[in-house]
Coordinates of C-alpha atoms in Angstrom, one line a residue:
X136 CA 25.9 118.4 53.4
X137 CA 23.0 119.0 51.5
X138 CA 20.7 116.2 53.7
X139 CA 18.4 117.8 56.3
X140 CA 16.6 115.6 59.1
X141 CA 13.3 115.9 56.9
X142 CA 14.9 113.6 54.6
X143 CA 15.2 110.7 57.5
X144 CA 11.9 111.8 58.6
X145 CA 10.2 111.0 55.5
X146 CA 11.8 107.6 55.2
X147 CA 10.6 106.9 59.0
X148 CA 6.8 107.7 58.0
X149 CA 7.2 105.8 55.0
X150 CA 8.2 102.8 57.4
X151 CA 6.2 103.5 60.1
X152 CA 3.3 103.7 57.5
X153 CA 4.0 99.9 55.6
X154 CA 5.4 98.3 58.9
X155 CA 4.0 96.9 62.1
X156 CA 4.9 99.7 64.6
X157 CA 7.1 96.8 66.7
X158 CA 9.4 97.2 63.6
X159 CA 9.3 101.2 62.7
X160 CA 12.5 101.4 64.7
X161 CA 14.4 98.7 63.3
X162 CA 17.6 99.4 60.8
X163 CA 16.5 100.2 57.2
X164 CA 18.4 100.9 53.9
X165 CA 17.9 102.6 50.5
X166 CA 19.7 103.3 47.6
X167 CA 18.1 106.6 45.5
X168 CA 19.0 109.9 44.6
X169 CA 19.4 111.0 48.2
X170 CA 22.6 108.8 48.0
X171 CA 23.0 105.6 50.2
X172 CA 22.1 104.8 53.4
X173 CA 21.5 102.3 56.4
X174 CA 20.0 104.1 59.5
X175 CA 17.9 104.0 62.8
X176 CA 15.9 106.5 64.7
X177 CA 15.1 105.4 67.9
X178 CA 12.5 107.4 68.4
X179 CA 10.0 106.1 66.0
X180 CA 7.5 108.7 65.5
X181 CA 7.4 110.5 68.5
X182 CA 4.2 111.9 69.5
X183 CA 6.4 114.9 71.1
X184 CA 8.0 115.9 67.7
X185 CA 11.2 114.8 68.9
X186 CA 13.2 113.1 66.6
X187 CA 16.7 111.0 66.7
X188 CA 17.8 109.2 63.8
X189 CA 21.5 107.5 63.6
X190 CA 22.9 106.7 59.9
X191 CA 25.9 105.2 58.1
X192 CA 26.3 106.9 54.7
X193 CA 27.4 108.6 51.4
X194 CA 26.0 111.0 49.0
X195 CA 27.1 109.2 45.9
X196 CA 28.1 105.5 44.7
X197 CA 31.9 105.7 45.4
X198 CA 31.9 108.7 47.6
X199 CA 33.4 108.9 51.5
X200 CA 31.0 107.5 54.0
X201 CA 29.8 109.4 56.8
X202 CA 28.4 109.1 60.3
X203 CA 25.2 111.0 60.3
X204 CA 22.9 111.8 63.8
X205 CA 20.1 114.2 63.1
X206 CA 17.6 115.8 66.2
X207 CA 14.5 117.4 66.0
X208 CA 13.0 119.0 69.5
X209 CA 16.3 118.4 71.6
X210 CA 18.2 120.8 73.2
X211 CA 22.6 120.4 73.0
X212 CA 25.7 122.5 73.8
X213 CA 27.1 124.3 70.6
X214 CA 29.9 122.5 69.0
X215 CA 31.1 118.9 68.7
X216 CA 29.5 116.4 70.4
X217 CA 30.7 113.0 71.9
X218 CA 28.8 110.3 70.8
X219 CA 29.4 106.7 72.7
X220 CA 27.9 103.9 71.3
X221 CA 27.5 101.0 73.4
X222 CA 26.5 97.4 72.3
X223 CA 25.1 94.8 74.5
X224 CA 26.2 96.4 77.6
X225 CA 29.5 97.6 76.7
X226 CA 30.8 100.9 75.2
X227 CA 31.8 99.9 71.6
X228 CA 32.8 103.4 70.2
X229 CA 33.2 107.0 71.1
X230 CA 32.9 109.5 68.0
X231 CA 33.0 113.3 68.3
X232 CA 30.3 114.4 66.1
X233 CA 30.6 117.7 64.2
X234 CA 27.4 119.9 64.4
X235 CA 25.5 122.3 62.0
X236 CA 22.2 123.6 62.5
X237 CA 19.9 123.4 59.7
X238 CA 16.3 125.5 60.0
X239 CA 16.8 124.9 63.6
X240 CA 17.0 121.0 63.8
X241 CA 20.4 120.1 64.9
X242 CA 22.5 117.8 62.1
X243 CA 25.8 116.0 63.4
X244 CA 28.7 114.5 61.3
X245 CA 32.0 112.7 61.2
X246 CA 34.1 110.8 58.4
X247 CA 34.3 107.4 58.7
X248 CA 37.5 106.3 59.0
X249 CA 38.3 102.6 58.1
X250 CA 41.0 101.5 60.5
X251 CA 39.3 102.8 64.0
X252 CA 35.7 102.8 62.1
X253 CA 34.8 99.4 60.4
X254 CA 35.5 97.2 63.6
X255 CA 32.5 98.9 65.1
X256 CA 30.1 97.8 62.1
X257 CA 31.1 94.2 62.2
X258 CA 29.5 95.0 66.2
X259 CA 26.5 96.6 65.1
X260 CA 26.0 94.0 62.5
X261 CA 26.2 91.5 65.4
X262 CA 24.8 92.9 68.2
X263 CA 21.4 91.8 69.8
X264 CA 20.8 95.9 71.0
X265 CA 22.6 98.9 71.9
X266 CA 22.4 102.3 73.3
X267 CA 23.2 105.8 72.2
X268 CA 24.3 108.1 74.3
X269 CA 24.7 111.9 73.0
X270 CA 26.5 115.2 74.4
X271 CA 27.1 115.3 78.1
X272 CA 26.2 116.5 81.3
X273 CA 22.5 117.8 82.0
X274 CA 21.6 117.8 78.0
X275 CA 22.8 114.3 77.3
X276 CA 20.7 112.1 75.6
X277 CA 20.4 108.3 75.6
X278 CA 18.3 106.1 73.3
X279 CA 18.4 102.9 73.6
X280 CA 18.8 101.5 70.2
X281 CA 17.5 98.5 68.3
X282 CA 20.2 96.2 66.0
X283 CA 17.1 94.4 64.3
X284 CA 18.4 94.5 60.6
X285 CA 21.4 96.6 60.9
X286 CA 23.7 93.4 59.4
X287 CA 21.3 93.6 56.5
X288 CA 21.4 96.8 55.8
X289 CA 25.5 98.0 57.0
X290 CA 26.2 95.4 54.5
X291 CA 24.1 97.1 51.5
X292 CA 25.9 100.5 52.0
X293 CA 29.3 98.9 53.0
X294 CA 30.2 97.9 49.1
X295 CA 28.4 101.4 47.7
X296 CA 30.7 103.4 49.1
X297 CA 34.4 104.9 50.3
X298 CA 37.1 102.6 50.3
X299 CA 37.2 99.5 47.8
X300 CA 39.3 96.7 50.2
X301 CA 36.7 96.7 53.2
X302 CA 35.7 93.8 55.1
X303 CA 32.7 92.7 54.0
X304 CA 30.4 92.3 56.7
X305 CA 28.6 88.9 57.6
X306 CA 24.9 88.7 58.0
X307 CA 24.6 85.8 60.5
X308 CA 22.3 83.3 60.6
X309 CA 20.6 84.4 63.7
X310 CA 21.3 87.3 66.6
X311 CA 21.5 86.4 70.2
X312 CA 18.4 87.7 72.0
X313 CA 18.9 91.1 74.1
X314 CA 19.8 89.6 77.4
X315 CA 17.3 89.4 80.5
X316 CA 17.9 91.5 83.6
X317 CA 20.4 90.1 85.9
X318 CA 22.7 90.6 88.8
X319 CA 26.9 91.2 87.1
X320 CA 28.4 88.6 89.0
X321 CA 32.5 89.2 90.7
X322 CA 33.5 87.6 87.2
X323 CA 31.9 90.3 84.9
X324 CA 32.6 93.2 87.6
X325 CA 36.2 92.3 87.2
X326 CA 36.3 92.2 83.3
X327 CA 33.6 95.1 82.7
X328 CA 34.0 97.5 85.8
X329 CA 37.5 97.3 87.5
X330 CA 40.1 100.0 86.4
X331 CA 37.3 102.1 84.1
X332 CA 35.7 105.1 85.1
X333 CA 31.9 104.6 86.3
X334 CA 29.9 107.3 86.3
X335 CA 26.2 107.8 87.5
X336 CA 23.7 110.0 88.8
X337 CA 20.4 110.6 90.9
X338 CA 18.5 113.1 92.3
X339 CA 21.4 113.7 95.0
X340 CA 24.1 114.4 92.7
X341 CA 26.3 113.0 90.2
X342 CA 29.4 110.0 91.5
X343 CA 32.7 109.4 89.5
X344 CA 35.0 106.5 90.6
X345 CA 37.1 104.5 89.4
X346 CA 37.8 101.0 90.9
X347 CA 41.4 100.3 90.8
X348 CA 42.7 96.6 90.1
X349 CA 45.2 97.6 93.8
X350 CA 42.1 97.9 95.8
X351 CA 41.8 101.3 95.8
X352 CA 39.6 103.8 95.0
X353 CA 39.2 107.3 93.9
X354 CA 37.1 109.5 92.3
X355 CA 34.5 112.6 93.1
X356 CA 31.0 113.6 94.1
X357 CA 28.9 116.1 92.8
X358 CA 26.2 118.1 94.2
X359 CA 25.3 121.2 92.6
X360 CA 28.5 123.6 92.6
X361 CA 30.1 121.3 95.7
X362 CA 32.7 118.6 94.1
X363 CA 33.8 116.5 97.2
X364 CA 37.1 113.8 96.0
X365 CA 36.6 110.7 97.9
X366 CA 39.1 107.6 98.1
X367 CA 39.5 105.1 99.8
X368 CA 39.5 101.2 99.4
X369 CA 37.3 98.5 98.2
X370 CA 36.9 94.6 97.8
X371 CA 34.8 92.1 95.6
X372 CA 32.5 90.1 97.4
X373 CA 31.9 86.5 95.7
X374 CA 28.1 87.6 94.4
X375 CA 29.8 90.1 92.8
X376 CA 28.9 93.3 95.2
X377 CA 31.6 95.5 95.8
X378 CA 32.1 96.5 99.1
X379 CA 34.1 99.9 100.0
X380 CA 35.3 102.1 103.1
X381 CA 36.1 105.4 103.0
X382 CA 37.2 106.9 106.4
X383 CA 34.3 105.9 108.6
X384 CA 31.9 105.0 106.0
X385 CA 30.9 101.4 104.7
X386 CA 28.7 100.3 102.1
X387 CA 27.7 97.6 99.0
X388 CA 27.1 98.3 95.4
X389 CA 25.4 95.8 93.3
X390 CA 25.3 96.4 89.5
X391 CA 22.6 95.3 87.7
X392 CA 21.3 94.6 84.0
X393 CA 18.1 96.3 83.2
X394 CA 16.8 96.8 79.9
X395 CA 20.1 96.7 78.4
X396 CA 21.2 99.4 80.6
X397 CA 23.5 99.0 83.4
X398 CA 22.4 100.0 87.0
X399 CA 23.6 100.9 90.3
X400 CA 22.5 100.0 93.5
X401 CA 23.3 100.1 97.3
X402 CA 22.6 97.2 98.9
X403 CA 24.5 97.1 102.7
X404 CA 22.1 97.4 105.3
X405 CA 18.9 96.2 104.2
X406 CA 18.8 98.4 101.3
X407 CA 18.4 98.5 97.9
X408 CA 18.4 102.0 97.0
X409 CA 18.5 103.0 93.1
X410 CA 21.5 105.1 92.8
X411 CA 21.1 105.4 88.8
X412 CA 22.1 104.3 85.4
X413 CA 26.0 103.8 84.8
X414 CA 28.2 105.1 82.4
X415 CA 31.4 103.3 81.4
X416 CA 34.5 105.0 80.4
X417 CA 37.9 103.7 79.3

């Protein structure tokens, strides 16, 4: 418990000083008295003074690893905070991170656990880029992350510490390339969409539905204080829009890729109005 956010800080200015600044927010290691590591911040060097950095490690050769998330300049809700990590366009992980305050910058951690815990670094390791997405509600914050480096570094740590029978992560030969933007098509709404919650939200409020593999649907709007349930049924159109009706109303979604973030839009009518990133819940 004994690392503070200055600690991650310093290594980021040390990188952002020796590297070209496309690369300051690419994963790093080291290996010193601090312990071992292999980390992230997102941020780079923020001309704000806000600070994220996201880290995989232990204090001492042999000792438990630890997820490790520390903010500078953010606001959060006291206590535990529920961290999903999601992975070229899919939510890979969902930790509940345990917070301390340290001279005001805010310092969240969870043991790492090998049976739910390693699969998720064999994805990092893999992965072309990914996405933070901390706390909830008004104060949650999402950083799209990059995976540049992380095989290299995972796999430094990974041997260093906890548990001796890991499984030893590969660095492959190349990464896929972050995909382009692009229109889900009715395959990948069916595989990525269909029977999870999807939640987004605009300057009219907040939507939660969940798209039922029977055809129905059901979920809730929020506006303000109001919380209005809505059901109803919907369909898969062969472009992949998904149509609904609900009482009298009508309309088409569309669900597009967009800088490795997944967005809604309504598209019936004429329209193609922005109704907000989505989130994707199991």
């Amino acid at each position: 418990m004994r690392r503070l956010l200055t600690q991650a800080l310093a290594i980021l200015t040390l990188a952002a000083a020796t590297a070209a600044p496309a690369l300051a927010q690419d994963w790093q290691h080291y290996s010193d008295q601090r312990g071992h590591g292999a980390f992230v911040c997102p941020t780079g060097p923020h001309p704000s003074g806000q600070r994220v950095c996201f880290e995989l490690y232990c204090e001492a050769e042999g000792a438990p690893l630890e997820w490790h998330v520390t903010l500078s300049g953010y606001a959060l809700d006291h206590g535990p905070q529920p961290l999903t990590i999601q992975v070229d366009g899919a939510n890979r992980a969902a930790l509940l991170m345990l917070q301390h305050v340290n001279d005001g910058d805010i310092d969240l951690r969870l043991p790492f656990e090998p049976a739910p815990h390693e699969p998720l670094l064999h994805v990092l390791a893999r992965g072309a880029s990914g996405i933070l997405y901390l706390g909830v509600g008004d104060n949650q914050i999402t950083l799209p992350m990059s995976l540049n480096g992380s095989a290299v570094a995972l796999s430094k740590v990974q041997p260093l510490c906890g548990h001796e029978d890991y499984d030893p992560i590969v660095i492959p030969d190349h990464k896929p390339k972050p995909q382009a933007d692009y229109i889900l098509g009715a395959v990948e709404v069916r595989d990525m969409l269909v029977g999870r919650q999807l939640t987004w939200e605009n300057a009219g409020g907040k939507a939660i539905t969940t798209y039922k593999p029977n055809g129905q649907y059901e979920g809730l709007t929020i506006d303000g204080d109001s919380k209005r349930p809505n059901k109803g049924s919907w369909w898969l159109i062969d472009n992949g829009n998904v149509c609904w009706k609900g009482g009298a109303a009508t309309g088409c979604f569309q669900f597009r890729q967009e800088a490795g973030q997944l967005h809604a839009y309504r598209v019936d009518g004429g329209q193609d109005l922005h109704l907000g990133q989505v989130l994707i819940r199991d």
